[in-house]
Coordinates of C-alpha atoms and ligand atoms in Angstrom, one line a residue:
X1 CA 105.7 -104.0 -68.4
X2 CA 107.1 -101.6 -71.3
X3 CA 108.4 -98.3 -70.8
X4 CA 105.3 -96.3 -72.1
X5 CA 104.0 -94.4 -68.7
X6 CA 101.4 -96.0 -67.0
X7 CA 97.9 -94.4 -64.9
X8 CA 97.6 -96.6 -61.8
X9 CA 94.4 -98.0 -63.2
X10 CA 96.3 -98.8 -66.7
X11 CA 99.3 -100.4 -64.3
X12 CA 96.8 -102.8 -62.0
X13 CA 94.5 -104.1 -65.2
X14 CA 98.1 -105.2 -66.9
X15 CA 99.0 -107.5 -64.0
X16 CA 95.4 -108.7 -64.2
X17 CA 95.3 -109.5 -67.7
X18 CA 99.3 -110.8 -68.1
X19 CA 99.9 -107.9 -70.5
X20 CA 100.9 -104.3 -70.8
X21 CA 97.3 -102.7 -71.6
X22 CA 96.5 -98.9 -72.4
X23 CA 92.6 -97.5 -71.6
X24 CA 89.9 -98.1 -73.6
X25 CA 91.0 -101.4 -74.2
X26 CA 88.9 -104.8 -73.6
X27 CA 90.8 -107.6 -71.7
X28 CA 89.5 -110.5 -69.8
X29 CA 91.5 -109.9 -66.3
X30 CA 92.2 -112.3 -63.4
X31 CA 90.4 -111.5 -60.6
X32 CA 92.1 -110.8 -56.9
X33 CA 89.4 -110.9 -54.4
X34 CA 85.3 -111.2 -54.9
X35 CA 83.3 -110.0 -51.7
X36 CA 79.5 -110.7 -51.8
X37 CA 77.3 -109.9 -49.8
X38 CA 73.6 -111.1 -47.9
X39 CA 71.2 -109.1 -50.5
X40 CA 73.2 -110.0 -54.0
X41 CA 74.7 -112.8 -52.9
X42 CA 71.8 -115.1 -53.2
X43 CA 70.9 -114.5 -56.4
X44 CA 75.0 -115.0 -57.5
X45 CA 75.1 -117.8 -55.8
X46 CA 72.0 -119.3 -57.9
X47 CA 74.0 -117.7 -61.0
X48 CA 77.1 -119.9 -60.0
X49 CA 74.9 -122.8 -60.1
X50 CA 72.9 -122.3 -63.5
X51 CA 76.9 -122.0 -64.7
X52 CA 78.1 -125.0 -63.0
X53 CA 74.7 -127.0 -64.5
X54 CA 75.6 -130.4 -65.8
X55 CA 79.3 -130.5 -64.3
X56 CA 80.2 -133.0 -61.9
X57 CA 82.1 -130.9 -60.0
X58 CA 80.6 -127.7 -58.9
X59 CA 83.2 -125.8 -57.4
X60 CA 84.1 -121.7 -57.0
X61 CA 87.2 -121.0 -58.7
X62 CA 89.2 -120.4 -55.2
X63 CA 87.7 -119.9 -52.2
X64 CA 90.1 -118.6 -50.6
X65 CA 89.9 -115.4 -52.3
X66 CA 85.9 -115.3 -51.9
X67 CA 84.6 -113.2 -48.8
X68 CA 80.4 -113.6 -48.3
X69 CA 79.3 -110.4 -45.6
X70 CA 76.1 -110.4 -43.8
X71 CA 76.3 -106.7 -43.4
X72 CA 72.3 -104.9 -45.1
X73 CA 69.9 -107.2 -43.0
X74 CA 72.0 -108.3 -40.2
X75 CA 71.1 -109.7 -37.5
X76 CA 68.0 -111.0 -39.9
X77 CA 65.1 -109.0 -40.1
X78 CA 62.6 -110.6 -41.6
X79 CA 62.4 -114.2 -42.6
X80 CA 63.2 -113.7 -45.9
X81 CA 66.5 -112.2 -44.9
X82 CA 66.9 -115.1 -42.7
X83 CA 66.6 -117.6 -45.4
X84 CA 69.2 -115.7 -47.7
X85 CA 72.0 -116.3 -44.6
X86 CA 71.0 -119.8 -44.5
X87 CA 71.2 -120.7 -48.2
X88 CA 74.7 -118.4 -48.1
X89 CA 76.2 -119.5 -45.2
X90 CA 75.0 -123.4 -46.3
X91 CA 77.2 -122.5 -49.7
X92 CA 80.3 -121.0 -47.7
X93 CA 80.4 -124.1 -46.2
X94 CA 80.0 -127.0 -49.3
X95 CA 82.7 -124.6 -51.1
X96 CA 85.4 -124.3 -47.9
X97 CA 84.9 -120.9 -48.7
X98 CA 85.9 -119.9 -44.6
X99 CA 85.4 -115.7 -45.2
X100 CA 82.4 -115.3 -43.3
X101 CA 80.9 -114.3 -40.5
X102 CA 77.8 -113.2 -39.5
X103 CA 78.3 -110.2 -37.3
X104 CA 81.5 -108.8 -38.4
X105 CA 79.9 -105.3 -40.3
X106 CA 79.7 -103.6 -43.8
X107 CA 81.7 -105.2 -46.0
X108 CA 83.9 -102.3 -47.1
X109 CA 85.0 -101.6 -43.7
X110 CA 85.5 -106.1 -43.1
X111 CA 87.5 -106.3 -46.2
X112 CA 90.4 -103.7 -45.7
X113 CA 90.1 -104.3 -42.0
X114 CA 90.9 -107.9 -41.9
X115 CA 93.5 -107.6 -44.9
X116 CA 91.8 -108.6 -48.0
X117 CA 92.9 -105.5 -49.7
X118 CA 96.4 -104.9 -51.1
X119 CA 97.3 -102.4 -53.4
X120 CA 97.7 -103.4 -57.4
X121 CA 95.0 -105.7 -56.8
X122 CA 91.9 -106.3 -58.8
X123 CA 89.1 -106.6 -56.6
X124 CA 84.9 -106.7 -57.6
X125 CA 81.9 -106.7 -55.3
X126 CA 78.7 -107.0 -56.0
X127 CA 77.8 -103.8 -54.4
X128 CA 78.6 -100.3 -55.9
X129 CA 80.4 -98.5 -53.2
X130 CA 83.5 -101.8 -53.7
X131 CA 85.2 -98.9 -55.0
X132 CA 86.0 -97.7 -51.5
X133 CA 89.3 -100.2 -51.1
X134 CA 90.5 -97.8 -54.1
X135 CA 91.7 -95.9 -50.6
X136 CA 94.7 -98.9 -50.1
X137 CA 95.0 -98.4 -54.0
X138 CA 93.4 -101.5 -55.6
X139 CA 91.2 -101.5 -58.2
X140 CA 87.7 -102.5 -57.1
X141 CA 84.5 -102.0 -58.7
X142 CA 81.1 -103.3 -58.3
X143 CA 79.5 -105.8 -60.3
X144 CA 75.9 -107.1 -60.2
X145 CA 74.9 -110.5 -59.3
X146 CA 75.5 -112.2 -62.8
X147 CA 78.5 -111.0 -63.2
X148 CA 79.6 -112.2 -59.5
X149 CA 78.1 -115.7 -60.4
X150 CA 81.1 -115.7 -63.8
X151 CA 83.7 -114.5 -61.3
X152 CA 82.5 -117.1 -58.7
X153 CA 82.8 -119.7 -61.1
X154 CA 85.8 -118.5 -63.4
X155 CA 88.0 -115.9 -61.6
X156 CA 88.0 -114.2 -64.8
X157 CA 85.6 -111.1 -65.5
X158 CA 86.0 -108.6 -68.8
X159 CA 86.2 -105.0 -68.1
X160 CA 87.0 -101.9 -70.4
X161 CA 90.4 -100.6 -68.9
X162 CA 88.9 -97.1 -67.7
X163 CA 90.2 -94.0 -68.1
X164 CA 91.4 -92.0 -65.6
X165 CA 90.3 -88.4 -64.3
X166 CA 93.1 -87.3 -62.1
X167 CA 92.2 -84.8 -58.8
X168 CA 95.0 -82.7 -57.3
X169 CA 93.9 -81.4 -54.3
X170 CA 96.1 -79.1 -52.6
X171 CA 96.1 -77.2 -49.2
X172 CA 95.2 -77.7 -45.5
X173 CA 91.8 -79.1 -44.5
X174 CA 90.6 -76.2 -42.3
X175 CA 89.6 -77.0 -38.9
X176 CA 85.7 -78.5 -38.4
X177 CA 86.2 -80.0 -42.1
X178 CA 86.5 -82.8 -43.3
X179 CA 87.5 -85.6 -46.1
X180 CA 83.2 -86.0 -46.2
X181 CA 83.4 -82.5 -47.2
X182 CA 86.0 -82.5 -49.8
X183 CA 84.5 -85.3 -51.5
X184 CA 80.8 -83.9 -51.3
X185 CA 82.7 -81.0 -52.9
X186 CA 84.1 -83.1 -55.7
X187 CA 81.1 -85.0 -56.7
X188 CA 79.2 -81.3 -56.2
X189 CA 81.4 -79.9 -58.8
X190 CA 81.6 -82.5 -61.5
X191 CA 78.5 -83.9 -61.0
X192 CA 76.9 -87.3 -60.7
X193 CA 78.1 -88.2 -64.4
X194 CA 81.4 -86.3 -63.9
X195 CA 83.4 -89.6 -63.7
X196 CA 81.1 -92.1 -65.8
X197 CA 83.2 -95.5 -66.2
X198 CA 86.3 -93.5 -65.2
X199 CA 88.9 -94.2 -62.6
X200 CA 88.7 -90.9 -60.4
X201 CA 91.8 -90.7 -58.9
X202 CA 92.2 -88.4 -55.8
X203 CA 96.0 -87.4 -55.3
X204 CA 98.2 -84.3 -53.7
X205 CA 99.4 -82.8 -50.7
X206 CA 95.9 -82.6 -49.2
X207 CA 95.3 -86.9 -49.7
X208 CA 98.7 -87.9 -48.5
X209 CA 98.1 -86.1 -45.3
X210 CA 94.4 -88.0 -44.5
X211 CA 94.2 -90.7 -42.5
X212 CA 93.1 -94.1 -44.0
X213 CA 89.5 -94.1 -42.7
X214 CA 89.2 -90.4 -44.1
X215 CA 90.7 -91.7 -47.5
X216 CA 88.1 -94.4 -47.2
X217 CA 85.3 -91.7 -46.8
X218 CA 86.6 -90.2 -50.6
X219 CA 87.2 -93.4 -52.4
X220 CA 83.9 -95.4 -51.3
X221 CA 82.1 -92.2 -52.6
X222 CA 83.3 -92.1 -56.3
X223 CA 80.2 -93.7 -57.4
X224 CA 78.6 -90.9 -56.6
X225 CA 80.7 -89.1 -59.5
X226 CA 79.9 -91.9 -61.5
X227 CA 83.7 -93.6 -61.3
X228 CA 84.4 -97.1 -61.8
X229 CA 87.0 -96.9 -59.3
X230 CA 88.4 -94.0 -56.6
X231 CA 91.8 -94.5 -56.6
X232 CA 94.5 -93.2 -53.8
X233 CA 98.0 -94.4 -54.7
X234 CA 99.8 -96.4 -51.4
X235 CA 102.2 -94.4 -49.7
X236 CA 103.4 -94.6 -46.3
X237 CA 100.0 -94.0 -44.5
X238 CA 98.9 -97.5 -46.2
X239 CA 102.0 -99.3 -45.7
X240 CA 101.4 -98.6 -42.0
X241 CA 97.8 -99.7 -42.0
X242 CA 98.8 -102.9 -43.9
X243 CA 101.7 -103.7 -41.6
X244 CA 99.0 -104.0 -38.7
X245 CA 97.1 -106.3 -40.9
X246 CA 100.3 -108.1 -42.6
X247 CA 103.5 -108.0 -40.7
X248 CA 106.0 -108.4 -43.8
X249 CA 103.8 -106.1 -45.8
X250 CA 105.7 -104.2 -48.0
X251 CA 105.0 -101.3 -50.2
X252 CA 105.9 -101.6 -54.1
X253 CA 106.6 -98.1 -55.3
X254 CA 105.4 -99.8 -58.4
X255 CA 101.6 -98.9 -57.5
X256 CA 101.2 -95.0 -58.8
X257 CA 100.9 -93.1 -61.8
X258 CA 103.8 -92.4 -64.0
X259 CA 105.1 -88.8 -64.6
X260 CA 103.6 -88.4 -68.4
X261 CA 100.6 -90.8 -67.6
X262 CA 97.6 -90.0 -70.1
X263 CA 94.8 -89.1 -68.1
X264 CA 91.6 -87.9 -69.5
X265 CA 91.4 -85.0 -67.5
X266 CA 93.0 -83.3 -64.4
X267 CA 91.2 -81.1 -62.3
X268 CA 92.9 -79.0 -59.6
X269 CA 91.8 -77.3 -56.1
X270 CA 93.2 -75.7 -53.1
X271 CA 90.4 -76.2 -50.5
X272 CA 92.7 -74.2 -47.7
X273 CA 89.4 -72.3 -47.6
X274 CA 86.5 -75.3 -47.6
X275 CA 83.6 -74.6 -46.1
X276 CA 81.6 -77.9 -44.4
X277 CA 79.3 -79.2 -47.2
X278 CA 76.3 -80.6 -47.2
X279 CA 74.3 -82.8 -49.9
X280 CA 70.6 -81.8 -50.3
X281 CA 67.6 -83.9 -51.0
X282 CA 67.5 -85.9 -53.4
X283 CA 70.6 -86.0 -54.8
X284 CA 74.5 -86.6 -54.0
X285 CA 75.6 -83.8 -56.4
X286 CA 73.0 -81.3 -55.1
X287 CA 75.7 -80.0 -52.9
X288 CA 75.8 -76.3 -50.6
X289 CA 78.3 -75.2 -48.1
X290 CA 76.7 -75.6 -44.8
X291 CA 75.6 -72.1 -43.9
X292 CA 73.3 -72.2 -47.1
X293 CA 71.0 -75.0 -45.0
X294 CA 72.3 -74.3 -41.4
X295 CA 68.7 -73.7 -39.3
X296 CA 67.1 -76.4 -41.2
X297 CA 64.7 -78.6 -39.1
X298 CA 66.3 -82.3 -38.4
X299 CA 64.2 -85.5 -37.0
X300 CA 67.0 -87.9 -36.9
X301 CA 70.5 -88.1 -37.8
X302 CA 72.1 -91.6 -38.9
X303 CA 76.3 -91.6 -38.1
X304 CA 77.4 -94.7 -39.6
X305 CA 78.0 -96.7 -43.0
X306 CA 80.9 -97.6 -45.0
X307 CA 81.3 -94.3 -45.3
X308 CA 81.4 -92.7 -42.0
X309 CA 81.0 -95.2 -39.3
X310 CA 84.6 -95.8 -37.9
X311 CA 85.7 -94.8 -34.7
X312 CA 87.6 -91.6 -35.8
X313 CA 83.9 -90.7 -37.4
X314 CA 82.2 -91.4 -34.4
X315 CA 85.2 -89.5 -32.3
X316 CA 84.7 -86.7 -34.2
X317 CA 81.0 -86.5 -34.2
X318 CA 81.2 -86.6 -29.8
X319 CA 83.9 -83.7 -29.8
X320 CA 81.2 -81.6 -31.7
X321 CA 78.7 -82.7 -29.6
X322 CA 81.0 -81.7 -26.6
X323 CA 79.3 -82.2 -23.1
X324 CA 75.8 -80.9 -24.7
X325 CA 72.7 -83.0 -24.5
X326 CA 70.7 -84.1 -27.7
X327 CA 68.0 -81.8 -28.7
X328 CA 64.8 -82.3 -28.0
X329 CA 62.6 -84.3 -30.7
X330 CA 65.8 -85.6 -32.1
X331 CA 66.5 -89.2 -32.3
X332 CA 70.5 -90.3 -33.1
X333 CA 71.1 -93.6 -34.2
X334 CA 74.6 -94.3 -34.2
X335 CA 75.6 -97.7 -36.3
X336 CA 79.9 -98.5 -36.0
X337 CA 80.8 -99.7 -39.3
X338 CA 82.4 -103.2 -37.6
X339 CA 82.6 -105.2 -34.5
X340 CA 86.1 -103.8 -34.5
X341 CA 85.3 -100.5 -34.7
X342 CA 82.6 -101.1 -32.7
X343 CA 84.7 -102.2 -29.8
X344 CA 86.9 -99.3 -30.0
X345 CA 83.7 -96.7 -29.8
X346 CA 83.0 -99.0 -26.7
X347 CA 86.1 -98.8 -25.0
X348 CA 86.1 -95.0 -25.4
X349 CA 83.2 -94.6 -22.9
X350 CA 81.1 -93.1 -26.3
X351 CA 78.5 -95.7 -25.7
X352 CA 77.3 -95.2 -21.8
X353 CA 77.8 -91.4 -23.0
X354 CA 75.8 -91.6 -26.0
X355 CA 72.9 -93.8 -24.3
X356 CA 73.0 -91.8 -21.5
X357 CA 72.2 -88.6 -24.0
X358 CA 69.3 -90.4 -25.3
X359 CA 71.0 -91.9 -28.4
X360 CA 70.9 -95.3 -29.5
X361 CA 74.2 -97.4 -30.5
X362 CA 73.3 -100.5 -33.0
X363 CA 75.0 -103.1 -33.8
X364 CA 77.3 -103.3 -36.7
X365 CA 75.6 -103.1 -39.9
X366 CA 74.3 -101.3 -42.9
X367 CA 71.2 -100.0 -40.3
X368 CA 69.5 -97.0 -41.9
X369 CA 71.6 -96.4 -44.6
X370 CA 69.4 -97.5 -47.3
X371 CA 66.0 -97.8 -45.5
X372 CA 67.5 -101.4 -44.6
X373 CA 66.7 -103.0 -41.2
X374 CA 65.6 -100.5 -39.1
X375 CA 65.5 -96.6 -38.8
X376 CA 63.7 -95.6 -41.5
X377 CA 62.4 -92.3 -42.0
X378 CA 58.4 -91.4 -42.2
X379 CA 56.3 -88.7 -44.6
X380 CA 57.9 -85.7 -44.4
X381 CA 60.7 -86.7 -41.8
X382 CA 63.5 -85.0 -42.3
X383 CA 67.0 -86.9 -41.8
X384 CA 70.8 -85.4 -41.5
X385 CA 72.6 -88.7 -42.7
X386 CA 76.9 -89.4 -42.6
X387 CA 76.6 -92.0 -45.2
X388 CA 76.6 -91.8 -49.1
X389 CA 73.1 -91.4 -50.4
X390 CA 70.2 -89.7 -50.5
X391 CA 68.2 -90.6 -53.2
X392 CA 64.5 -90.3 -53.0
X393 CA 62.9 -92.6 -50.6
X394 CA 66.8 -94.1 -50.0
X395 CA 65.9 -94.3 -46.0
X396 CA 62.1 -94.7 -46.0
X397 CA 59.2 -92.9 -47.0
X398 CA 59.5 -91.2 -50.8
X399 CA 57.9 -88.1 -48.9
X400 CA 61.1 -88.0 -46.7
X401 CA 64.5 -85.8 -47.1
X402 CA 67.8 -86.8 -46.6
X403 CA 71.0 -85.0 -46.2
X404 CA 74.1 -85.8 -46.7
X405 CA 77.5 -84.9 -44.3
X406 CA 80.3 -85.2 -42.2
X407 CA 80.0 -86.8 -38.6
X408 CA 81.4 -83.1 -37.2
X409 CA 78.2 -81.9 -39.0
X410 CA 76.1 -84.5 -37.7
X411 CA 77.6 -83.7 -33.9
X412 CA 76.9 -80.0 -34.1
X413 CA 73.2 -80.8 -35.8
X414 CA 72.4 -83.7 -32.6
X415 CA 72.7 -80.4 -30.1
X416 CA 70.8 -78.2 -31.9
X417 CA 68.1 -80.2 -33.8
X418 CA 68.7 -78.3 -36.8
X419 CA 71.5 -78.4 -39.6
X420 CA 74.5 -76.5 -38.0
X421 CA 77.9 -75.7 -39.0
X422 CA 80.6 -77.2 -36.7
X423 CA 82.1 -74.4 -36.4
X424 CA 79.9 -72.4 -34.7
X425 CA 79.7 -74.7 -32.0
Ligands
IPM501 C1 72.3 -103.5 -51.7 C2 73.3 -103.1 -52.6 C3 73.1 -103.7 -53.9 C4 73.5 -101.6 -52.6 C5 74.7 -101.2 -53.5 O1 75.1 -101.8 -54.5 O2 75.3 -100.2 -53.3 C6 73.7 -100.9 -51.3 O3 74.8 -101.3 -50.6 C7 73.6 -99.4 -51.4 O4 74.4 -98.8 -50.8 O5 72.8 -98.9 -52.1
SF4_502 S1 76.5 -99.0 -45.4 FE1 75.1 -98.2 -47.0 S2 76.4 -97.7 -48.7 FE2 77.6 -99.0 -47.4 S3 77.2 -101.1 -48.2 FE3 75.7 -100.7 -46.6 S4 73.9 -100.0 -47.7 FE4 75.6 -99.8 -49.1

């Protein structure tokens, strides 16, 4: 592909469009993988048809590489949601398309999970936080419905090779913190616009040495910064997660940034010394190391969501809760991101002890994440929240607060009924 050096982003858009391509340029790439999903699929899927209008043949382009979730009102709660599975599901099966299931979880925990993420891949969703399979190092972005219903019907979408704004992070994650920390950091520092239609790209000593579901936490969040994409290049780590997924999996050393790669900016940081951070109401970027909201009154703290509703998340969050019962007045809703994970959280013992505590364990979904199916918060409820968002009103009432953090956070916060830093606990 030429000898000019290469971002990853710049590397992954050339084998989609055929042809060595630099940033800032405008191709028409082939797409790897579309996911959709119960809330935009509907209206993609009636995109894909307006398209097809007049052809005899009204066919996705493969459907094999199409993968329809019922993840943000699953099990159906209301009718309307209950109509939306029927017309999907009813188009899953005139199309062969065979990737779905009702009850598997949130799509960015189903895709990577059941091996529909490689790295160098090009892979859209029609839902913002696709940039979470960045973590295996593809390139995934979200896309709104319309844009699905082209890629549905074409496999082709145009895109503006991104730039790329290049993190080295550097040092040892100090005990009771976490990669939810580091990347509330990030987006705290640069802001909600910091990565606008950028490919933020998370590298060094610090990212090599995080597990997958804690690089999964970073890369699902860099729409928060405003990325198009939160890149991790592959390295050993992935090649061992894929290899459970895809036995002759193996890893193209290909799939990184040159040395001498143009990026727009690099930002360094040694976080040896990171406090736990928190993300206060009603912003992602209104970000304060714990001890600046530790004491504040909690009603009910969500662990769960694409972002921090895997087994190691929920682990974590029981070892700060320790043997200690749930405060009093505190509800904890605890969602696992998949029926996998789920299982796993189950097979620990987490949920007789959690239901025993007074907690609730749901079934895999989206639950209160955004105000979705159930959970959601009242006037002037306050709620501590391991997922990605707290925009105004994002889990209920527009008179309620939401903060942002890590499950070990969330653990310490459950015994106390007040924001607490895990590591005074
Ligand atoms: C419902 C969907 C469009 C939305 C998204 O795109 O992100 C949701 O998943 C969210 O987290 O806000
Ligand atoms: S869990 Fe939350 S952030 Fe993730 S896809 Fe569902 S609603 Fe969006």
């Amino acid at each position: 592909m030429g000898n000019k050096p290469m971002t990853l982003a710049e590397k992954i858009f050339s084998k989609a469009a055929g042809r060595p391509v630099s940033a800032g340029e405008f191709v028409v790439a082939n797409i790897d993988r579309a996911m959709t999903h119960d809330i935009t699929g509907p209206l993609a899927v009636k995109g894909f048809y307006e398209i097809m209008e007049g052809k005899e043949e009204k066919k996705v382009w493969d459907p094999e590489k199409i993968v329809i979730i019922f993840d943000h009102q699953s099990p159906a709660d209301s009718v309307n949601a209950a109509q939306n599975h029927i017309y999907l599901r009813k188009f899953a099966q005139e199309q062969g398309i065979l990737n779905y299931d009702i009850y598997e979880g949130v799509c960015h925990q189903v895709l990577p999970e059941k091996g529909h993420v490689l790295p160098g891949d090009l892979i859209v969703g029609s839902d913002s936080h696709t940039c979470a399979y960045g973590s295996l190092g593809a390139f995934s972005t979200g896309l709104g419905s319309t844009d699905m219903a082209a890629v549905l019907a074409t496999g082709r979408l145009w895109f503006k090779v991104p730039e790329t704004l290049r993190f080295n992070i550097e040092g040892k994650l100090p005990e009771h913190v976490y990669s939810k920390d580091l990347i509330l950091h990030l987006i705290g520092d640069v802001g909600v616009e910091g990565a606008r239609y950028m490919a933020a790209e998370f590298g060094g000593e610090t990212v090599h040495n995080l597990s997958i579901s804690e690089r999964m936490t970073m890369s699902n969040m860099a729409i928060e910064m405003g990325g198009k994409a939160g890149l991790i290049e592959p390295d050993k780590v992935t090649e061992a997660y894929l290899k459970e997924r895809i036995p002759d999996f193996k890893l193209d050393s290909h799939w990184k940034s040159d040395v001498g790669a143009h990026f727009k900016e690099v930002r360094g940081y040694d976080i040896s010394e990171l406090e736990p951070q928190v993300a206060c109401p009603h912003n992602v970027d209104n970000v304060k190391p714990v001890t600046e909201v530790a004491g504040t009154k909690i009603d009910q703290i969500f662990v769960g969501s694409c972002t921090n509703g895997r087994f190691e998340d929920i682990k974590i969050m029981m070892e700060a809760m320790g043997n200690d019962p749930i405060a009093k007045g505190v509800r904890l809703i605890v969602v696992p991101a998949s029926r996998t994970e789920y299982m796993k959280v189950y097979r620990a013992g987490y949920v007789e002890t959690l239901m025993e505590k007074g907690a609730i364990v749901e079934s895999p979904c989206c639950g209160p994440c955004m105000g979705g199916s159930f959970g959601r918060l009242g006037d002037g409820e306050v709620g501590l929240s391991t997922s990605n968002r707290n925009f105004l009103g994002r889990q209920g009432s527009p008179h309620s607060f939401v903060y942002l953090s890590s499950p070990a956070t969330a653990g310490a916060s459950a015994i106390t009924g007040e924001i607490t830093d895990p590591r005074e606990i």
